[in-house]
mmCIF file of C-alpha atoms in Angstrom:
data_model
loop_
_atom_site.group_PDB
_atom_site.id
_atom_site.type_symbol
_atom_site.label_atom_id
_atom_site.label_comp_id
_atom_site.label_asym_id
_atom_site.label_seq_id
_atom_site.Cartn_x
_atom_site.Cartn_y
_atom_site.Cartn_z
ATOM 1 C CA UNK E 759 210.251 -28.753 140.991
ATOM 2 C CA UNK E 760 213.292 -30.519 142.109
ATOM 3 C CA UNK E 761 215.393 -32.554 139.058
ATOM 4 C CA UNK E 762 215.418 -35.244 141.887
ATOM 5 C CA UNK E 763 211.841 -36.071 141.615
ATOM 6 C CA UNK E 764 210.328 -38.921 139.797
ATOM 7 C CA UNK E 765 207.692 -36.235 139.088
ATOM 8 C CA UNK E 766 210.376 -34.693 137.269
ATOM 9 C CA UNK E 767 210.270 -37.691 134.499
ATOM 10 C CA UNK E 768 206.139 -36.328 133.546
ATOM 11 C CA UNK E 769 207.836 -32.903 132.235
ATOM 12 C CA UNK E 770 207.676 -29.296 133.176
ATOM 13 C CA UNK E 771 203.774 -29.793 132.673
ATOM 14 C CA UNK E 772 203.641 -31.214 136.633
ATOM 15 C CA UNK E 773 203.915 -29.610 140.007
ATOM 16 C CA UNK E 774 205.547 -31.954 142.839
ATOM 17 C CA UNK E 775 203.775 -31.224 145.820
ATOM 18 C CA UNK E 776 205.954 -32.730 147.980
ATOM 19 C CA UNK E 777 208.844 -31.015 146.901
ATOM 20 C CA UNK E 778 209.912 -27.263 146.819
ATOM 21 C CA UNK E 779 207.223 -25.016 145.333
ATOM 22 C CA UNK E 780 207.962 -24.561 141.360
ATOM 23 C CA UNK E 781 208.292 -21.019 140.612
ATOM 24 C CA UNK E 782 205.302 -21.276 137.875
ATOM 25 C CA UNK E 783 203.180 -22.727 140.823
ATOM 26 C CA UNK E 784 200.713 -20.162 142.663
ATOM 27 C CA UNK E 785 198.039 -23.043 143.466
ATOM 28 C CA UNK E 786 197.604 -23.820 147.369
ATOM 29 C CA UNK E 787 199.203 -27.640 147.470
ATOM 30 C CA UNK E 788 197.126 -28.176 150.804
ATOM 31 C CA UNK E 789 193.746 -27.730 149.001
ATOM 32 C CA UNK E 790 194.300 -30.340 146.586
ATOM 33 C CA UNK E 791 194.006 -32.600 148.604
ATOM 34 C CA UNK E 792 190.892 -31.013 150.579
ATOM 35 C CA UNK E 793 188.926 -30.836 146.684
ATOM 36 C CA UNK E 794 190.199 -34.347 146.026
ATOM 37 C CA UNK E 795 188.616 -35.421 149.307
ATOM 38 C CA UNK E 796 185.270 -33.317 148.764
ATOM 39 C CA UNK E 797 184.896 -34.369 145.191
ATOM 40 C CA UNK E 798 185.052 -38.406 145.653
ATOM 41 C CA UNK E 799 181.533 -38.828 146.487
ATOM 42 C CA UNK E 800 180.598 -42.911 147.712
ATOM 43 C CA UNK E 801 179.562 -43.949 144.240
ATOM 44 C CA UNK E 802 182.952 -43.058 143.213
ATOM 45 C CA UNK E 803 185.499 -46.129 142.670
ATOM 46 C CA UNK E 804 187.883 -44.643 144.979
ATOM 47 C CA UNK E 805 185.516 -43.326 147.254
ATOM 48 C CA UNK E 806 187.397 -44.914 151.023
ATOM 49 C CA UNK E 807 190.549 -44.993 149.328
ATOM 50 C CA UNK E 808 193.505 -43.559 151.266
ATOM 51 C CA UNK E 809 195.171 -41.495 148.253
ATOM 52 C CA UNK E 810 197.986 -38.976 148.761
ATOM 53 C CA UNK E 811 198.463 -36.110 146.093
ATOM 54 C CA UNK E 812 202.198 -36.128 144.897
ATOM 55 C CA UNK E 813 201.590 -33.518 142.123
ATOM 56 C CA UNK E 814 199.469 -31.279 140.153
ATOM 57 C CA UNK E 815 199.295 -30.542 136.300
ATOM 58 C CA UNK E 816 200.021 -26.590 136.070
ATOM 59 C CA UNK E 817 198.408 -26.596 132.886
ATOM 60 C CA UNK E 818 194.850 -27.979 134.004
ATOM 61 C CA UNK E 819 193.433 -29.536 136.536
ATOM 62 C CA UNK E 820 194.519 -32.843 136.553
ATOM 63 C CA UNK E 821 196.405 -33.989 139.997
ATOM 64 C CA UNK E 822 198.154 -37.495 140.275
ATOM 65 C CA UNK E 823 197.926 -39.661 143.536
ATOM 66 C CA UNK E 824 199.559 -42.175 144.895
ATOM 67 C CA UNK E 825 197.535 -45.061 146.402
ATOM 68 C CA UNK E 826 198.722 -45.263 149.944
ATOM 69 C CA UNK E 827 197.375 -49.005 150.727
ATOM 70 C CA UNK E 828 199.403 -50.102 147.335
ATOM 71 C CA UNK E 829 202.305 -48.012 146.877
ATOM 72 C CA UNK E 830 203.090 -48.964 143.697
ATOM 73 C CA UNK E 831 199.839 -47.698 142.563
ATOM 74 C CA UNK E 832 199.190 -44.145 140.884
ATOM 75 C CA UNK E 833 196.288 -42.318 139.612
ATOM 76 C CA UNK E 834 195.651 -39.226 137.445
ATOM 77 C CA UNK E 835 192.150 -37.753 138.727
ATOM 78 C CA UNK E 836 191.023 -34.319 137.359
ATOM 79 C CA UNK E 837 189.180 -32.234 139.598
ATOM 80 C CA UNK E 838 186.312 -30.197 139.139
ATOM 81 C CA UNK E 839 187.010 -27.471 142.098
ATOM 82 C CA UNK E 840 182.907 -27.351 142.262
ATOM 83 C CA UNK E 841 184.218 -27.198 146.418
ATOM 84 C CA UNK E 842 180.703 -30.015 146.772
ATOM 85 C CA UNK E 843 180.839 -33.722 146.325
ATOM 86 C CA UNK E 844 180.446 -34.606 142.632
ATOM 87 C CA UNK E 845 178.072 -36.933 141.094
ATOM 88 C CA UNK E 846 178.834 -39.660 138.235
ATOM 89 C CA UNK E 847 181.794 -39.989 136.767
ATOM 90 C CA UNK E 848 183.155 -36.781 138.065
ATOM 91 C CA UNK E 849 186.430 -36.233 139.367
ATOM 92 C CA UNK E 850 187.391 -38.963 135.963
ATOM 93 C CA UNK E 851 190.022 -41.363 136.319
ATOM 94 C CA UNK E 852 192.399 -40.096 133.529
ATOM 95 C CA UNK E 853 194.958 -42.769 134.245
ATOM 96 C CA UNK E 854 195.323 -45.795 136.669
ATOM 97 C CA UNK E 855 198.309 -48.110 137.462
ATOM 98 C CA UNK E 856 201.679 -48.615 138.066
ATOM 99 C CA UNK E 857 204.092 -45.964 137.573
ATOM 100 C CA UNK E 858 204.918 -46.863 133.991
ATOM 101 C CA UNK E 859 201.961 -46.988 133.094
ATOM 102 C CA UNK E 860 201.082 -43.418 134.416
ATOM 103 C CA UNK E 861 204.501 -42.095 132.138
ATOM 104 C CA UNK E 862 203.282 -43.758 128.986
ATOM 105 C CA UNK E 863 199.743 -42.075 129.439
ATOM 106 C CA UNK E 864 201.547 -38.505 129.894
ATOM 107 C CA UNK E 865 203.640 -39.542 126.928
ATOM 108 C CA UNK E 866 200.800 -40.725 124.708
ATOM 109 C CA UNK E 867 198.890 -37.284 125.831
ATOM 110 C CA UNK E 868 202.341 -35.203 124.973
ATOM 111 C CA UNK E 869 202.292 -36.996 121.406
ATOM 112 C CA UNK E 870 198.551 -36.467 120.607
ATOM 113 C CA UNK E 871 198.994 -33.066 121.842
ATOM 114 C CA UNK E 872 201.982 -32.241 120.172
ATOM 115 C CA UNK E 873 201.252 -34.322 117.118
ATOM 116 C CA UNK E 874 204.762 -36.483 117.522
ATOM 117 C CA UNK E 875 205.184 -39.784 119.776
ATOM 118 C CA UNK E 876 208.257 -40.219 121.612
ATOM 119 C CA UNK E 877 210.932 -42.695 119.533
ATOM 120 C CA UNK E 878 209.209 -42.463 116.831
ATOM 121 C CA UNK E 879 206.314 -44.386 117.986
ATOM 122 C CA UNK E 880 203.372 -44.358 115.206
ATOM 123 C CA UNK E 881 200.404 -44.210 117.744
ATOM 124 C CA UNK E 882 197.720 -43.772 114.831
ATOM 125 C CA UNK E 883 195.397 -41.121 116.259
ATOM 126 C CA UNK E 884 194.419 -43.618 119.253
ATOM 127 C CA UNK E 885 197.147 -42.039 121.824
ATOM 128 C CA UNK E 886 194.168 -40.897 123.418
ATOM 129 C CA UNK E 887 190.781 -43.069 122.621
ATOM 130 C CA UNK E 888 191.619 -45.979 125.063
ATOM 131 C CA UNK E 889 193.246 -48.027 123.046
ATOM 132 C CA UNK E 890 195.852 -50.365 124.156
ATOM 133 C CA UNK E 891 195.626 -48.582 128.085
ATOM 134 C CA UNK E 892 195.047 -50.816 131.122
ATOM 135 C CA UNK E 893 191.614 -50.869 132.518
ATOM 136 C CA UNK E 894 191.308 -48.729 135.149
ATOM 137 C CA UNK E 895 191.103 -50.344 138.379
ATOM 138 C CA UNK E 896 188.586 -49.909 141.442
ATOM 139 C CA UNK E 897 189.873 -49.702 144.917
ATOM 140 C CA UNK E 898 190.717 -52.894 145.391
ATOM 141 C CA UNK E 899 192.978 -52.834 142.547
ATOM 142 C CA UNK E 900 190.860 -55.347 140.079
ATOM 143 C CA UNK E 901 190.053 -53.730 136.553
ATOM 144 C CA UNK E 902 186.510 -51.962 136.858
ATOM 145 C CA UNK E 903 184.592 -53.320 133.223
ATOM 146 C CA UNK E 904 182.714 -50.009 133.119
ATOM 147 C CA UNK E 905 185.658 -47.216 134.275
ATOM 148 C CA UNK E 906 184.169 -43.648 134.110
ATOM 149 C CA UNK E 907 185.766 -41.525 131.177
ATOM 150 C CA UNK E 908 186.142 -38.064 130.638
ATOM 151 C CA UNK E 909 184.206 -36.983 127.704
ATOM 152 C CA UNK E 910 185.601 -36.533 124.023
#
């Protein structure tokens, strides 16, 4: 991944699809978009939503889009690579909003995960429970009261 990137500022952690291929990166960038697409089935919040994949978590399989209508928009989806259209909740909305709001998700996950929060933050076991994150939002961009969640 190119130091130039803003996905650079997520960590090592992300692939940027739109920039050179990172050496760690063996995943086809042009089916990402082709699950994303399958998997978003019309009871799905974003289902009609023009989103563009920017990058791809090498460690899972998590891939972060960029709303194309709102620019200033991102979304962490994780995909299921079942290669059919998914039912429920599935592929979950990890993390909706603006792009600072997408960083301090990665960097509450990073904390949780690593067991220290960046500064010095005391995030008190809820880094990852909900807690304190914006609502995620339906296509229009308005909060959705009943978001689907991944699973605990």
């Amino acid at each position: 991944m190119k130091e130039t990137s803003v996905v650079a500022k997520l960590g090592d952690d992300w692939c940027d699809v739109t920039a050179d291929r990172a050496e760690d990166c063996d995943l086809d960038h042009l089916a990402l978009a082709a699950e994303l697409s399958t998997e978003v089935h019309p009871a799905h919040p974003f289902f009609g939503t023009a989103l563009e994949v920017i990058a791809h978590r090498l460690s899972n399989d998590d891939v972060l889009c960029r709303h194309r209508a709102t620019p200033s928009r991102y979304s962490i989806l994780h995909l299921t690579w079942s290669h059919r259209e998914e039912i429920g909740g599935c592929p979950t909305i990890d993390a909706d909003g603006e792009w600072r709001d997408i960083v301090a998700y990665e960097n509450a996950v990073d904390a949780a995960l690593g067991g220290s929060a960046p500064n010095g933050t005391d995030l008190s076991g809820a880094a990852l429970s909900g807690a304190g994150r914006k609502p995620e939002r339906g296509p229009t961009g308005q909060p959705r009261e009943e978001a689907p969640r991944r699973p605990s």
